[in-house]
N, CA and C of each residue as an Amber inpcrd file, in Angstrom:
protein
   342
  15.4770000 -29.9760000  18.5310000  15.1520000 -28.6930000  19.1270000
  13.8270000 -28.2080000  18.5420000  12.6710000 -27.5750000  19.3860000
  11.7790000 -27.1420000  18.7670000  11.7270000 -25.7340000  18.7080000
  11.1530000 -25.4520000  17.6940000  11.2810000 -23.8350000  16.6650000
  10.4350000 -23.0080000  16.8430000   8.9830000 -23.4220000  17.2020000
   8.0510000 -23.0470000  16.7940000   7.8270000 -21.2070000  16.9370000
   8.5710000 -20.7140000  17.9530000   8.6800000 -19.4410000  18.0850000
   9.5840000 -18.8670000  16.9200000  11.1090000 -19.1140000  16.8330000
  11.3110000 -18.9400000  15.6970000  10.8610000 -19.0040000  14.5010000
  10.1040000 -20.1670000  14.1640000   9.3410000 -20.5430000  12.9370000
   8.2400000 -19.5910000  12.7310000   7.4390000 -19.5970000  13.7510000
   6.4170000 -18.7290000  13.6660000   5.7510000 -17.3930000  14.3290000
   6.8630000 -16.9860000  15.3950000   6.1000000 -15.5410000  15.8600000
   7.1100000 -14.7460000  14.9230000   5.7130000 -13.6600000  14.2010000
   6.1330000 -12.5210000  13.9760000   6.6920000 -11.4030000  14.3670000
   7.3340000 -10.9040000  14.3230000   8.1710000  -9.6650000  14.3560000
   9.1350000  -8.8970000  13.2240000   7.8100000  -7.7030000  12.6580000
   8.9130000  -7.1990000  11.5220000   9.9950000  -5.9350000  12.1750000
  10.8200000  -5.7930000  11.5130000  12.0960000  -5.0690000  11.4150000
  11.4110000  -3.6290000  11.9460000  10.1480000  -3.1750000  10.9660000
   9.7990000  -2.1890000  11.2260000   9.1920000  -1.7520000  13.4030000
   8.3140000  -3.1770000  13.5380000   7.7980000  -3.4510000  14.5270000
   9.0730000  -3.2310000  16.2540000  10.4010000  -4.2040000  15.5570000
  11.2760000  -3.8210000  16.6340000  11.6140000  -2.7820000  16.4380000
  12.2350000  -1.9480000  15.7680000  13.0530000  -0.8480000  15.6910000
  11.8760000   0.1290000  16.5130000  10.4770000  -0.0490000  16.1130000
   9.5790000   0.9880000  17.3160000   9.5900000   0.9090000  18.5930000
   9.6140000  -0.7410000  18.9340000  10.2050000  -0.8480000  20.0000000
  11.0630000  -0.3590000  20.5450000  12.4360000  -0.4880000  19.9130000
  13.2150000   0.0730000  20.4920000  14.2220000   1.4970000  20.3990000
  12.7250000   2.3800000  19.9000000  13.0190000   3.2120000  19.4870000
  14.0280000   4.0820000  18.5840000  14.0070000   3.1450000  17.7430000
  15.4230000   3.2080000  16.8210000  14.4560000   4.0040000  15.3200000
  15.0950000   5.0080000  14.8820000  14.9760000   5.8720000  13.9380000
  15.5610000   5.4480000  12.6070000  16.8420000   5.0410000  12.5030000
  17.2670000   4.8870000  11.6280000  17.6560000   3.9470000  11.1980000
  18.1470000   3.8580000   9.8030000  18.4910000   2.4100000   8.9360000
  19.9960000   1.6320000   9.3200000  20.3430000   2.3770000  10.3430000
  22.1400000   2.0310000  10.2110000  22.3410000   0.8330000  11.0310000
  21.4890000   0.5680000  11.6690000  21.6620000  -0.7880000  12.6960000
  20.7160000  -1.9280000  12.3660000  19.9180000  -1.9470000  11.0270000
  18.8290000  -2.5520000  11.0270000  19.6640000  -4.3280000  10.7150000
  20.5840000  -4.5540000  10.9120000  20.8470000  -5.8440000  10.8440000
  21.4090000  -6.1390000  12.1330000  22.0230000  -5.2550000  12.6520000
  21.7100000  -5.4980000  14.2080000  20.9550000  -5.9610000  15.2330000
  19.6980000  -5.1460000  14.5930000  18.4220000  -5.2620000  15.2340000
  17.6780000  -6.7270000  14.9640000  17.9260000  -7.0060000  13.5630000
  17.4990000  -8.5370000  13.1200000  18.0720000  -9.3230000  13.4830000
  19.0820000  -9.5090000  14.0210000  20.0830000 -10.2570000  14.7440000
  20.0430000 -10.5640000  15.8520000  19.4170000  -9.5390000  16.8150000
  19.3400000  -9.4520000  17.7540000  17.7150000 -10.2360000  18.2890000
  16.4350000  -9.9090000  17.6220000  15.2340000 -10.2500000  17.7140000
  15.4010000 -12.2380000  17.4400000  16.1290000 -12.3710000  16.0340000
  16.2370000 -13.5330000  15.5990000  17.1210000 -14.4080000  17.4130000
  17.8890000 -13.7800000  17.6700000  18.7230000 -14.4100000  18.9060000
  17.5660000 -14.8500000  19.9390000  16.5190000 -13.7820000  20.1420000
  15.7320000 -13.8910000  21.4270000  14.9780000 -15.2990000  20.8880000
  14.5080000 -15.2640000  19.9380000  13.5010000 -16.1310000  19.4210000
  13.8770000 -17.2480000  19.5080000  15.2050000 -17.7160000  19.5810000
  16.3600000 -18.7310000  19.6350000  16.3840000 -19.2120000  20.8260000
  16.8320000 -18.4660000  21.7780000  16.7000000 -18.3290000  23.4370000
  15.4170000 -18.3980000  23.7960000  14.2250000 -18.1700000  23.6360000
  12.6940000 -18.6810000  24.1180000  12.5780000 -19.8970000  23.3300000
  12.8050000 -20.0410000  22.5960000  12.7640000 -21.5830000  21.8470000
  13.8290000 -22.9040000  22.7130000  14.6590000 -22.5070000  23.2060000
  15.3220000 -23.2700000  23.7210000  15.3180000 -23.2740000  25.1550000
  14.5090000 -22.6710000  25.6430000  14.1520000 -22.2810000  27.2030000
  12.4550000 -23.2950000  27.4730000  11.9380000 -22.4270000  26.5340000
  10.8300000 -23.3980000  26.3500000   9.9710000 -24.8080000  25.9550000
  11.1780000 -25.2300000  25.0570000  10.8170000 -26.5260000  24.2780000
   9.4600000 -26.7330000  24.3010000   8.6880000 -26.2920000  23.7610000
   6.8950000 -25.8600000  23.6610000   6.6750000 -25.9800000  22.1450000
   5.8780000 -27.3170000  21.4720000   5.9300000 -26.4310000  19.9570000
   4.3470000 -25.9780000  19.7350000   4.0580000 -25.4790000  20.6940000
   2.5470000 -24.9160000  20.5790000   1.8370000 -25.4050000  19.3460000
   1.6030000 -26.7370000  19.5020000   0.3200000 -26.9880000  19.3270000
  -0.5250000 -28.0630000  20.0040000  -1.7820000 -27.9440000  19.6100000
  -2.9710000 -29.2440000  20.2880000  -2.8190000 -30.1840000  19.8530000
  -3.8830000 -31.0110000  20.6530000  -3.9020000 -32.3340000  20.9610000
  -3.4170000 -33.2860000  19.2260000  -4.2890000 -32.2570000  18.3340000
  -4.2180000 -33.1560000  17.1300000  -3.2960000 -32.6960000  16.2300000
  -2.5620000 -31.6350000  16.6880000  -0.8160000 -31.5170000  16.2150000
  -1.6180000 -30.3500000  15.4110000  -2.3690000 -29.2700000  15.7240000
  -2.9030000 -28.0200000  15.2280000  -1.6150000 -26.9770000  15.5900000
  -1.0370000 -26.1770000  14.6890000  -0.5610000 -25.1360000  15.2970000
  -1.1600000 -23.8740000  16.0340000  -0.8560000 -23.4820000  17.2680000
  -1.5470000 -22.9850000  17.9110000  -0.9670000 -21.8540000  18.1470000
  -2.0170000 -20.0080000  18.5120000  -1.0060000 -19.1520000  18.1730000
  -0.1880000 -18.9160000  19.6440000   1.3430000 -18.7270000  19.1880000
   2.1350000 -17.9290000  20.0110000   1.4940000 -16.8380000  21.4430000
   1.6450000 -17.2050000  22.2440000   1.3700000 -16.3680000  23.0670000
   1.7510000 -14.8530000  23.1240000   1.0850000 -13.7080000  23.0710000
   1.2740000 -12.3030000  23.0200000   2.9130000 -11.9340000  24.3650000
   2.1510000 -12.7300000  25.7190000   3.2880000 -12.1490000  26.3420000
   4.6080000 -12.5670000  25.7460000   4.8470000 -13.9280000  25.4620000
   6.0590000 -14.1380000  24.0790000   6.6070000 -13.5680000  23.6530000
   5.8350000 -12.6880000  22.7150000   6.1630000 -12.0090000  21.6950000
   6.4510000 -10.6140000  23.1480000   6.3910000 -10.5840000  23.6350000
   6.6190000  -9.0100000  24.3580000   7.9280000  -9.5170000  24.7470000
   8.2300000 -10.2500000  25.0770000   9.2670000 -10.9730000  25.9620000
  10.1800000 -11.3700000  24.9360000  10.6460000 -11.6540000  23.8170000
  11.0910000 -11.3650000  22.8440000  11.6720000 -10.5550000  22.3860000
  10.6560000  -9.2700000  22.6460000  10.8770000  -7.7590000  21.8240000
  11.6740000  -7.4350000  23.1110000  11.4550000  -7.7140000  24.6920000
  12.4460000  -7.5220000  25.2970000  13.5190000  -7.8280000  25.4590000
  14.0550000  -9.0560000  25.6910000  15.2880000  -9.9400000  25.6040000
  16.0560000  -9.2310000  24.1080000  15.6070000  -8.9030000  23.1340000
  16.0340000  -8.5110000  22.0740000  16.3210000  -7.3750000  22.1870000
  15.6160000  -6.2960000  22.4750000  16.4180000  -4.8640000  22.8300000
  17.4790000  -4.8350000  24.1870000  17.7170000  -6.2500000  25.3370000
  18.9640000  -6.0160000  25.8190000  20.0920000  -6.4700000  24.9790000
  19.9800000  -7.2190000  24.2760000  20.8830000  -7.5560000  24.1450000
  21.2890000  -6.4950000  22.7280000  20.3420000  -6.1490000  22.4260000
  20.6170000  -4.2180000  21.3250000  21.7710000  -3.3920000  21.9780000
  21.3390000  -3.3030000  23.6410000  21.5670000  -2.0640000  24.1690000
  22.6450000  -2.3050000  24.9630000  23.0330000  -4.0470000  25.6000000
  23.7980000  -4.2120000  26.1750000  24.9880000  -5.2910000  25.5810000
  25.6110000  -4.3000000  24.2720000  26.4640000  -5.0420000  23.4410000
  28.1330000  -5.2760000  24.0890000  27.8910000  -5.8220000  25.2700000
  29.2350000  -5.6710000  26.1970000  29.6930000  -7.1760000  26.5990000
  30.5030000  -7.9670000  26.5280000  30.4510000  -9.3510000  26.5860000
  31.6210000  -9.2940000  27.8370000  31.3300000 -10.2510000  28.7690000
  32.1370000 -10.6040000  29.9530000  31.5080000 -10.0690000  31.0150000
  30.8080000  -9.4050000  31.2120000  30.1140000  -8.5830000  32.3830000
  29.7710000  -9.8470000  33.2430000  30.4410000  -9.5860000  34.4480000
  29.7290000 -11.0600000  35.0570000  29.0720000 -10.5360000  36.3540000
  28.4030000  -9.2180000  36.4740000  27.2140000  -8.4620000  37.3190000
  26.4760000  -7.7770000  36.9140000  25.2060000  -7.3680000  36.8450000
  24.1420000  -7.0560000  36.0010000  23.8450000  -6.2940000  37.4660000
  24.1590000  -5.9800000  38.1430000  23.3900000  -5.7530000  39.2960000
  24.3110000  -3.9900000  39.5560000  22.8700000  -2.7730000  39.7640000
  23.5830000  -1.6000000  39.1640000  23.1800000  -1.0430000  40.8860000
  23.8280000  -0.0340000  41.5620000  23.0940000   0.2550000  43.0040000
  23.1720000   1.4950000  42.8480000  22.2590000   2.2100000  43.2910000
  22.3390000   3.6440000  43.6470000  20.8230000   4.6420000  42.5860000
  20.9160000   5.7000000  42.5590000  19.3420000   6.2340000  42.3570000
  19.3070000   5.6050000  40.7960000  18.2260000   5.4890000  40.5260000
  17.9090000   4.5440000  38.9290000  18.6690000   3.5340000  38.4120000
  18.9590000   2.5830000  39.8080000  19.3210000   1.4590000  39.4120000
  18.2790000   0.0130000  38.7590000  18.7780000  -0.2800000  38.5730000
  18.3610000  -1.6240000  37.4290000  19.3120000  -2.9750000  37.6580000
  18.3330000  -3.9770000  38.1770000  19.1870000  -5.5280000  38.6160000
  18.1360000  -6.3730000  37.7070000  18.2790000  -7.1120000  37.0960000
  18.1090000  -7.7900000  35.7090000  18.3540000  -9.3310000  37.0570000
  17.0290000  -9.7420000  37.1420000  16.8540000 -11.0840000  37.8520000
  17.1150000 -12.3260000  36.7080000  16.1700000 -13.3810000  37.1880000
  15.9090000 -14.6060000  35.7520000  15.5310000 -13.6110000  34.7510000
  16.3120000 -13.8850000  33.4610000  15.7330000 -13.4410000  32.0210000
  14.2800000 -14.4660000  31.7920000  14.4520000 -15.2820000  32.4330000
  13.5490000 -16.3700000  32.0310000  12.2430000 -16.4170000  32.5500000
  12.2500000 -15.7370000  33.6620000  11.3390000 -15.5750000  34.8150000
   9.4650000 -15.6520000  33.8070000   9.4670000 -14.5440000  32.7910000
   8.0460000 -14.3970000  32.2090000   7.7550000 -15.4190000  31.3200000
   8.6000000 -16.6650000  31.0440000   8.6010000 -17.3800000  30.3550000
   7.9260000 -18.5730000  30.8270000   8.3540000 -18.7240000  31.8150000
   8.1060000 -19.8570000  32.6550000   6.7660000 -20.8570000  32.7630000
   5.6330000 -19.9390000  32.6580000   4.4430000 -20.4550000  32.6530000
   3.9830000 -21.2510000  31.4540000   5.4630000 -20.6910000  30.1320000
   4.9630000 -21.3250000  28.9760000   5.0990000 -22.5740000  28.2250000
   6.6240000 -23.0570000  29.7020000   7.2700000 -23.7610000  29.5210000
   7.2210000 -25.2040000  29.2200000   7.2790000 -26.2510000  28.5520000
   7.0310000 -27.8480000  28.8460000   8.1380000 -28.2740000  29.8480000
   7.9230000 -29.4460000  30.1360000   8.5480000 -29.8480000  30.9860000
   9.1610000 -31.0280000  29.9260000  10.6470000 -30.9920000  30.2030000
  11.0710000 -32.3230000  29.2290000  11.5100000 -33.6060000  30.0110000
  11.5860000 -34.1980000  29.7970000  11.6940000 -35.6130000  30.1850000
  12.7540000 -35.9910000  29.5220000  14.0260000 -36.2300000  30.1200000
  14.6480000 -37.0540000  29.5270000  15.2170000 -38.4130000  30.2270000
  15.0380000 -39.4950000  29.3120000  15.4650000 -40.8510000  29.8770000
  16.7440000 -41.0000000  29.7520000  17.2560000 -41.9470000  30.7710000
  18.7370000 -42.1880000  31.1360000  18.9500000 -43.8020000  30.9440000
């Protein structure tokens, strides 16, 4: 499995919690839990270990890291397990398409032999 997002994009504690507008200390392992998960999930979506030709590490892409800080505050905010519709109707609704969708461009393509 490659890491390289885990391994290497930053995101401090202080950085999400602004994100996600969180004030206080009472969830801050929550919150690390939660960021560490996304980083997990783009790492394994992507199989990318960003680097060049001559095995340079190369930096993380910014939208990444946004996409990260997002996937990480749903799963902050949407601590509900079994939901099997994401899809909300009526005034200020919200339908949650591919999670994967902004990722995509960053993606490798893997090859596997049979």
């Amino acid at each position: 499995v490659i890491t390289a997002v885990t391994d290497r994009l930053e995101i401090s504690l202080e950085e999400a919690k602004a994100y996600f507008r969180v004030d206080t200390d009472l969830e801050d392992e929550v919150i690390v839990a939660c960021v560490d998960a996304a980083k997990s999930e783009a790492d394994a979506y992507l199989q990318n270990p960003f680097v060049d030709a001559d095995g340079q590490a190369l930096p993380i892409p910014s939208a990444i890291k946004m996409w990260v800080l997002k996937r990480a505050h749903y799963h902050y905010s949407q601590r509900v397990g079994g939901v099997s519709n994401e899809a909300v109707s009526g005034i200020g609704s919200v339908a949650y398409g591919d999670p994967f969708a902004e990722l995509k461009p960053y993606r490798k393509k893997v090859v596997r032999f049979v």
